[in-house]
Coordinates of C-alpha atoms in Angstrom, one line a residue:
M268 CA 126.8 65.2 -8.6
D269 CA 129.0 67.7 -6.8
R270 CA 131.9 66.2 -5.1
K271 CA 135.2 67.3 -3.6
I272 CA 138.3 65.7 -5.1
E273 CA 141.6 65.5 -3.3
L274 CA 144.6 65.7 -5.6
I275 CA 147.9 64.2 -4.5
R276 CA 150.9 64.7 -6.8
S277 CA 153.9 62.4 -6.4
K278 CA 156.8 60.8 -8.3
R279 CA 154.4 58.1 -9.6
R280 CA 154.1 57.6 -13.4
T281 CA 150.4 56.9 -13.7
L282 CA 147.0 58.4 -12.7
A283 CA 144.9 56.6 -10.1
I284 CA 141.6 57.3 -8.5
Q285 CA 140.3 56.0 -5.2
V286 CA 137.1 56.3 -3.2
T287 CA 138.0 55.8 0.5
S288 CA 135.9 54.1 3.1
D289 CA 135.0 57.6 4.5
G290 CA 133.7 58.8 1.2
R291 CA 136.7 60.9 0.0
V292 CA 137.6 60.9 -3.6
V293 CA 141.4 60.9 -4.1
V294 CA 143.2 61.3 -7.4
R295 CA 146.9 60.5 -7.5
A296 CA 148.9 62.0 -10.3
P297 CA 152.5 62.5 -11.5
I298 CA 154.0 65.8 -10.4
R299 CA 154.0 67.5 -13.8
Y300 CA 150.8 65.9 -15.2
P301 CA 148.6 68.6 -16.9
V302 CA 145.5 69.6 -14.9
S303 CA 143.4 69.4 -18.1
E304 CA 144.4 65.7 -18.4
I305 CA 143.6 65.1 -14.8
N306 CA 140.1 66.7 -15.2
R307 CA 139.5 64.6 -18.4
F308 CA 140.5 61.5 -16.5
I309 CA 138.1 62.4 -13.6
G310 CA 135.3 63.0 -16.2
E311 CA 135.9 59.6 -17.7
K312 CA 135.7 58.0 -14.3
A313 CA 132.6 59.9 -13.1
D314 CA 130.3 56.8 -13.3
W315 CA 132.8 54.7 -11.5
I316 CA 133.2 57.3 -8.8
D317 CA 129.4 57.6 -8.3
R318 CA 129.0 53.8 -8.1
H319 CA 131.7 53.6 -5.4
L320 CA 130.4 56.6 -3.5
E321 CA 127.0 54.8 -3.5
K322 CA 128.6 51.7 -2.0
V323 CA 130.2 53.8 0.8
R324 CA 126.7 55.3 1.5
D325 CA 125.2 51.8 1.6
I326 CA 127.8 50.6 4.0
E327 CA 127.2 53.6 6.3
K328 CA 123.4 52.8 6.3
K329 CA 124.0 49.2 7.1
E330 CA 122.8 48.2 10.6
P331 CA 125.5 46.7 12.7
I332 CA 124.9 43.0 13.3
T333 CA 123.8 42.1 16.8
K334 CA 125.1 39.2 18.9
Q335 CA 121.6 37.7 18.8
E336 CA 121.6 37.8 15.0
V337 CA 125.0 36.2 14.8
K338 CA 123.8 33.4 17.1
Y339 CA 120.8 32.9 14.9
L340 CA 122.8 32.9 11.7
V341 CA 125.4 30.4 13.2
T342 CA 122.6 28.1 14.3
K343 CA 120.9 28.3 10.9
A344 CA 124.3 27.7 9.1
K345 CA 125.0 24.6 11.2
R346 CA 121.7 23.2 9.9
V347 CA 122.1 24.3 6.3
I348 CA 125.8 23.9 5.4
P349 CA 126.9 20.4 6.6
P350 CA 124.3 18.6 4.4
K351 CA 125.6 20.7 1.4
V352 CA 129.2 19.8 2.3
E353 CA 128.3 16.1 2.5
H354 CA 126.4 16.2 -0.8
F355 CA 129.1 18.1 -2.8
A356 CA 132.0 16.1 -1.2
K357 CA 130.5 12.9 -2.6
I358 CA 130.2 14.4 -6.1
I359 CA 133.7 15.9 -6.0
G360 CA 135.1 12.7 -4.5
V361 CA 136.9 14.3 -1.5
D362 CA 136.8 13.9 2.2
Y363 CA 137.0 16.6 4.8
G364 CA 137.6 17.2 8.5
T365 CA 135.6 19.3 10.9
I366 CA 133.2 22.0 9.8
T367 CA 133.3 25.2 11.8
I368 CA 130.7 28.0 11.4
R369 CA 131.4 31.5 12.8
M370 CA 131.2 35.2 12.0
Q371 CA 134.1 36.3 9.9
K372 CA 134.9 39.8 8.7
S373 CA 136.8 39.1 5.5
R374 CA 136.3 35.5 4.4
W375 CA 133.3 33.5 3.2
G376 CA 135.1 30.2 3.8
S377 CA 138.4 28.5 4.1
C378 CA 139.9 25.0 3.9
S379 CA 142.9 24.0 6.0
A380 CA 145.7 21.7 4.9
K381 CA 144.1 19.0 7.1
G382 CA 140.8 19.4 5.4
N383 CA 139.0 21.3 8.1
L384 CA 136.4 23.7 6.6
N385 CA 135.4 27.1 8.0
F386 CA 132.3 29.0 6.8
N387 CA 131.1 32.5 7.5
C388 CA 127.6 32.5 9.1
L389 CA 126.8 35.5 7.0
L390 CA 126.4 33.1 4.1
M391 CA 122.9 32.6 5.4
K392 CA 122.1 36.1 4.1
T393 CA 123.1 35.2 0.6
P394 CA 121.1 33.3 -2.1
D395 CA 121.3 29.5 -1.9
E396 CA 123.4 29.2 -5.1
I397 CA 126.0 31.4 -3.5
I398 CA 126.2 29.1 -0.5
D399 CA 126.6 26.2 -2.9
Y400 CA 129.4 28.1 -4.7
V401 CA 131.4 28.7 -1.4
V402 CA 130.9 25.1 -0.3
V403 CA 132.1 23.8 -3.7
H404 CA 135.0 26.3 -3.8
E405 CA 136.3 25.1 -0.4
L406 CA 135.8 21.4 -1.1
C407 CA 137.8 21.8 -4.4
H408 CA 140.7 23.0 -2.3
R409 CA 140.9 19.3 -1.1
K410 CA 142.1 18.6 -4.6
E411 CA 144.0 21.8 -5.3
M412 CA 145.2 23.9 -2.4
N413 CA 145.6 27.0 -4.6
H414 CA 143.6 29.1 -7.1
S415 CA 145.4 27.7 -10.2
P416 CA 143.6 27.0 -13.5
R417 CA 143.4 23.3 -12.4
F418 CA 141.5 24.5 -9.2
W419 CA 139.0 26.5 -11.2
A420 CA 138.5 23.6 -13.7
E421 CA 137.5 21.5 -10.7
V422 CA 135.0 24.1 -9.5
E423 CA 133.7 24.4 -13.1
K424 CA 133.1 20.7 -13.3
I425 CA 130.6 21.0 -10.5
L426 CA 129.2 24.5 -11.1
P427 CA 129.6 25.5 -14.8
D428 CA 128.2 28.9 -14.0
Y429 CA 130.6 29.5 -11.1
K430 CA 132.0 32.7 -12.7
K431 CA 128.5 34.3 -12.4
R432 CA 128.3 33.2 -8.7
K433 CA 131.8 34.4 -8.0
S434 CA 131.0 37.8 -9.6
W435 CA 127.8 38.1 -7.5
L436 CA 129.7 37.5 -4.3
K437 CA 132.4 40.0 -5.2
A438 CA 129.9 42.7 -6.3
N439 CA 127.6 42.2 -3.2
S440 CA 130.0 41.4 -0.3
Y441 CA 130.0 45.0 0.9
L442 CA 126.3 44.6 1.8
F443 CA 127.0 42.0 4.5

């Protein structure tokens, strides 16, 4: 694949490569780093570059979500998520405050110190096991308000395959 690569030299010590949201490929290199080594590095990262450029193209193709669709997703989430919260809260042995569903740009869910839970309505576009993962994740914050090993152990007690679900969400979040 033919692609333009922007090279930025600076006082940095390492090589780095970035695909920007507008589809530019930027390589950052130390001032005196040999061009041959930079080209070798780019060659080694060709698959990575192509994958990330493909993600940028997918994002550009994505239709913007309409107010009507948000309203539909919020309504559906209000029907789907509270029973899941109730179910998993009993299993985990925690209580919780209010449940809020809304459109969020950068979070799938959150849990406040008071136990109030917020969920992104876009969860309705993900598989059911991903919704379960986000619900369990937020409820486990009622035991551990951090992402320590103890927190992840709590999540794993309920969802032994949580790492697979977490990876799916990370790999596919850009689609939503």
